Backbone as a printed PyTorch tensor [residue, N CA C, xyz], in Angstrom:
tensor([[[  0.6930,  -0.9780,  -0.1530],
         [ -0.0980,   0.0810,   0.1590],
         [  0.9920,   1.2630,   0.0160]],

        [[  0.6780,   2.3570,  -0.9910],
         [  1.4750,   3.3570,  -0.7720],
         [  0.8570,   4.3440,   0.0280]],

        [[  1.6630,   4.9360,   0.5420],
         [  1.2190,   6.2000,   1.7330],
         [  2.2710,   7.4510,   1.1790]],

        [[  2.1340,   8.5100,   1.4520],
         [  2.5320,   9.7400,   1.5500],
         [  2.3320,  10.8380,   2.5900]],

        [[  2.8660,  11.6260,   2.4220],
         [  2.4660,  12.9940,   3.0200],
         [  1.2460,  13.5800,   2.6750]],

        [[  0.7710,  14.6890,   2.9800],
         [ -0.4970,  15.4420,   2.5310],
         [ -0.0280,  16.0390,   0.8750]],

        [[ -0.8370,  15.7490,   0.1230],
         [ -1.0300,  16.0230,  -1.1590],
         [ -1.4870,  17.4500,  -1.5810]],

        [[ -0.7420,  18.2650,  -1.5150],
         [ -1.4840,  19.6870,  -1.4550],
         [ -1.7630,  19.8660,  -3.0560]],

        [[ -2.9080,  21.0140,  -3.2730],
         [ -3.7250,  21.0460,  -4.1970],
         [ -2.9230,  21.3850,  -5.4290]],

        [[ -1.6110,  21.8430,  -5.5710],
         [ -0.7410,  21.8530,  -6.6840],
         [ -0.0700,  23.0080,  -6.7790]],

        [[  0.7850,  23.1270,  -7.4420],
         [  1.8900,  24.3630,  -7.4320],
         [  1.3160,  25.8300,  -8.1160]],

        [[  1.5720,  26.7170,  -7.6280],
         [  1.3610,  28.2290,  -8.1990],
         [  2.6320,  28.2950,  -9.0710]],

        [[  2.6670,  28.3700, -10.4370],
         [  3.7660,  28.7420, -11.1510],
         [  3.7530,  30.2600, -11.6980]],

        [[  4.6680,  30.6980, -11.7430],
         [  4.7450,  32.0720, -12.5310],
         [  5.9620,  32.0150, -13.3630]],

        [[  5.6970,  33.1200, -14.2610],
         [  6.7320,  33.2770, -15.3170],
         [  8.2260,  33.5590, -15.1920]],

        [[  9.0680,  32.7080, -15.6170],
         [ 10.2500,  33.0390, -15.3400],
         [ 10.9250,  34.4580, -15.4070]],

        [[ 10.3210,  35.1200, -16.6050],
         [ 10.5510,  36.5050, -16.7350],
         [  9.9590,  37.5820, -15.5870]],

        [[  9.0270,  37.1970, -14.7140],
         [  8.6640,  37.9130, -13.6380],
         [  9.4550,  38.9790, -12.7790]],

        [[  9.2070,  39.8700, -12.5550],
         [ 10.6130,  40.6130, -11.7360],
         [ 10.6180,  39.6750, -10.4470]],

        [[ 12.1150,  39.5590, -10.1880],
         [ 12.0760,  38.8250,  -8.7180],
         [ 11.3500,  39.4500,  -7.4560]],

        [[ 11.2920,  40.7230,  -7.4050],
         [ 10.5030,  41.1310,  -6.3290],
         [  9.2590,  40.9370,  -6.3470]],

        [[  8.5810,  40.7010,  -7.3760],
         [  7.3240,  40.3530,  -7.5570],
         [  7.1020,  38.6850,  -7.0900]],

        [[  8.1920,  38.0420,  -7.3690],
         [  8.3820,  36.6980,  -7.2910],
         [  8.3510,  36.4700,  -5.5400]],

        [[  9.0120,  37.2240,  -5.1880],
         [  9.1780,  37.2640,  -3.4630],
         [  8.1780,  37.7940,  -2.7990]],

        [[  7.3550,  38.8080,  -3.1800],
         [  6.2820,  39.3620,  -2.7060],
         [  5.1030,  38.1620,  -2.5720]],

        [[  4.8210,  37.6320,  -3.9840],
         [  3.8950,  36.7210,  -4.0780],
         [  4.2530,  35.3670,  -3.1030]],

        [[  5.3560,  35.0700,  -3.1550],
         [  5.8780,  33.9950,  -2.0590],
         [  5.3110,  34.2060,  -0.5550]],

        [[  5.9220,  35.5680,  -0.3360],
         [  5.5830,  35.9600,   1.2710],
         [  4.1520,  35.7630,   1.5260]],

        [[  3.3600,  36.5040,   0.5590],
         [  1.7100,  36.5480,   0.7270],
         [  1.3600,  35.3120,   0.9410]],

        [[  1.7720,  34.4150,  -0.1160],
         [  1.0140,  33.2020,   0.1830],
         [  1.4540,  32.1100,   1.3540]],

        [[  2.4130,  32.5250,   1.5260],
         [  3.2900,  31.3770,   3.0420],
         [  2.7150,  32.2270,   4.2010]],

        [[  2.5910,  33.4890,   4.0080],
         [  2.0460,  34.0060,   5.4790],
         [  0.5720,  34.3030,   5.3730]],

        [[ -0.2150,  33.8610,   4.2750],
         [ -1.7190,  34.0000,   4.6790],
         [ -2.4230,  33.4150,   5.7170]],

        [[ -2.1750,  32.4700,   6.1310],
         [ -2.8970,  31.6940,   7.2220],
         [ -2.5600,  32.6350,   8.5760]],

        [[ -1.6340,  32.9310,   8.9100],
         [ -1.3390,  33.7830,   9.9030],
         [ -1.5690,  35.1780,   9.8960]],

        [[ -1.4300,  36.0130,   8.6690],
         [ -2.0800,  37.2940,   8.6860],
         [ -3.1950,  37.7000,   8.1060]],

        [[ -4.0470,  36.6660,   7.4870],
         [ -5.5160,  36.9570,   6.9730],
         [ -5.8900,  35.5780,   7.0910]],

        [[ -6.5350,  35.0570,   7.9110],
         [ -6.9470,  33.8130,   8.4580],
         [ -8.2460,  33.4250,   7.5470]],

        [[ -9.0680,  34.7680,   7.6920],
         [-10.3350,  34.6760,   7.1630],
         [-10.2410,  34.4460,   5.6420]],

        [[ -9.2520,  34.9930,   4.9590],
         [ -9.0990,  34.6720,   3.2750],
         [ -8.5310,  33.4660,   3.2080]],

        [[ -7.4390,  33.2160,   3.9410],
         [ -6.9520,  31.7530,   4.1440],
         [ -8.2600,  30.6440,   4.0820]],

        [[ -9.0340,  30.5570,   5.0510],
         [-10.1720,  29.6630,   5.3640],
         [-11.0190,  29.5950,   4.1660]],

        [[-11.2340,  30.8300,   3.1730],
         [-12.0840,  30.6380,   1.8830],
         [-11.2670,  29.8910,   0.9070]],

        [[-10.0020,  30.3290,   0.9080],
         [ -9.2470,  29.4400,  -0.0680],
         [ -8.8670,  27.9820,   0.3180]],

        [[ -8.8870,  27.6410,   1.7460],
         [ -8.6390,  26.3340,   2.0310],
         [ -9.7060,  25.3850,   1.8260]],

        [[-10.9500,  26.0130,   1.8110],
         [-12.4200,  25.2350,   1.7240],
         [-12.3090,  24.4450,   0.1090]],

        [[-11.4930,  25.1870,  -0.8670],
         [-11.7800,  24.7730,  -2.1640],
         [-10.4520,  24.3170,  -2.4870]],

        [[ -9.2570,  24.6770,  -2.1640],
         [ -7.9270,  24.3010,  -2.5810],
         [ -6.9550,  23.9820,  -1.3040]],

        [[ -7.3920,  22.5810,  -0.7520],
         [ -6.9410,  22.5020,   0.5040],
         [ -5.1770,  22.3890,   0.4530]],

        [[ -4.4520,  22.2040,   1.5560],
         [ -3.1290,  21.8360,   1.6780],
         [ -2.1490,  23.0260,   2.0040]],

        [[ -2.8720,  24.3230,   1.9510],
         [ -2.1000,  25.3020,   2.4850],
         [ -1.1000,  25.6300,   1.3610]],

        [[ -0.0380,  26.6190,   1.4860],
         [  0.7650,  27.0570,   0.8010],
         [  2.3110,  26.5720,   1.5970]],

        [[  3.2350,  26.2660,   0.7110],
         [  4.8010,  26.2680,   1.2960],
         [  5.5500,  26.2620,   0.0380]],

        [[  6.7130,  26.8460,   0.4250],
         [  7.8020,  27.1030,  -0.5250],
         [  8.2520,  25.5960,  -0.9730]],

        [[  8.5870,  25.4080,  -2.0080],
         [  9.0690,  23.9970,  -2.7500],
         [ 10.4290,  24.6220,  -3.6920]],

        [[ 10.8790,  23.3050,  -3.7330],
         [ 12.5270,  23.6530,  -4.6990],
         [ 12.0780,  22.1170,  -5.6100]],

        [[ 13.0790,  22.0770,  -6.8080],
         [ 12.8660,  21.3000,  -7.6350],
         [ 13.0230,  19.7650,  -7.0060]],

        [[ 13.8000,  19.5400,  -5.8640],
         [ 13.8770,  18.1580,  -5.0250],
         [ 12.6370,  17.7100,  -4.6750]],

        [[ 11.8630,  18.4880,  -4.3900],
         [ 10.3800,  18.3180,  -4.0980],
         [  9.3530,  17.5980,  -5.0350]],

        [[  9.6450,  17.7220,  -6.2920],
         [  9.1920,  17.1470,  -7.2120],
         [  9.8290,  15.7250,  -8.0720]],

        [[ 11.3190,  15.3440,  -7.5800],
         [ 11.7970,  14.4290,  -7.8960],
         [ 11.3190,  13.2190,  -7.7030]],

        [[ 10.5760,  12.6590,  -7.0400],
         [  9.5150,  11.5180,  -6.9520],
         [  8.4120,  11.4400,  -8.4130]],

        [[  8.1070,  12.5520,  -8.5280],
         [  6.8550,  12.6380,  -9.8150],
         [  7.7670,  12.6550, -10.9840]],

        [[  9.0730,  13.1780, -10.7080],
         [  9.1090,  13.0280, -12.4980],
         [  9.7960,  11.9140, -12.5010]],

        [[ 10.2890,  11.3560, -11.6770],
         [ 10.8110,   9.8500, -11.6290],
         [  9.8160,   8.9810, -12.2300]],

        [[  8.6850,   9.0820, -11.5460],
         [  7.3040,   8.3780, -11.9680],
         [  7.1990,   8.4490, -13.6960]],

        [[  7.1330,   9.8020, -13.8790],
         [  6.9130,   9.9200, -15.2330],
         [  7.9830,   9.6570, -16.1710]],

        [[  9.2590,   9.5590, -15.7120],
         [ 10.0660,   9.0330, -16.9770],
         [  9.9920,   7.4190, -16.8590]],

        [[  9.5200,   6.7270, -15.4490],
         [  9.5350,   5.5170, -15.6970],
         [  8.3960,   4.8630, -16.6680]],

        [[  7.2550,   5.6870, -16.3090],
         [  6.1100,   5.3490, -17.0500],
         [  6.3510,   5.6820, -18.7440]],

        [[  6.6230,   6.7350, -19.1720],
         [  7.0540,   7.1060, -20.5410],
         [  8.1190,   6.1610, -21.4070]],

        [[  9.2250,   5.7790, -20.5170],
         [  9.8300,   4.7950, -20.7590],
         [  9.4330,   3.4780, -21.1210]],

        [[  8.5880,   3.2170, -20.5300],
         [  7.9340,   1.8320, -20.7400],
         [  7.0490,   1.6840, -22.0740]],

        [[  6.5450,   2.8820, -22.5440],
         [  5.6680,   2.7470, -23.6720],
         [  4.4630,   2.9170, -23.6510]],

        [[  3.6000,   2.4190, -24.5170],
         [  2.2220,   2.2750, -24.4140],
         [  1.8160,   0.8050, -23.9380]],

        [[  0.8800,   0.9130, -22.9750],
         [  0.4430,  -0.4800, -22.6690],
         [ -0.9790,  -0.6980, -22.7680]],

        [[ -1.1360,  -2.1270, -23.1770],
         [ -2.3990,  -2.7120, -23.6540],
         [ -2.8860,  -3.1410, -22.5530]]])
C-alpha cells in the first residue's frame, strides 16, 4: 500500500521573467496568508486544501521519476 504525506492542491507557477521582487512578494503573501489573514485563508482552504509552502525542484523528484518510468515503458495494452 502506497502512502505519502499531505498531497497539496498543486503548485503555483509564475513566469520565469517575472520581476524577482514580484516573485518574492507573492511567495511571502501566500506563505503568510494563514497567519496574516486567516479569514481569506479559510475561504481558499475550503476549495484548494493543503496550504502554501515554498518548494524546490527536489520536492518534485519522485513525480519526475514516475513520469520518466511510465514514459520509458511505452504504451501498455
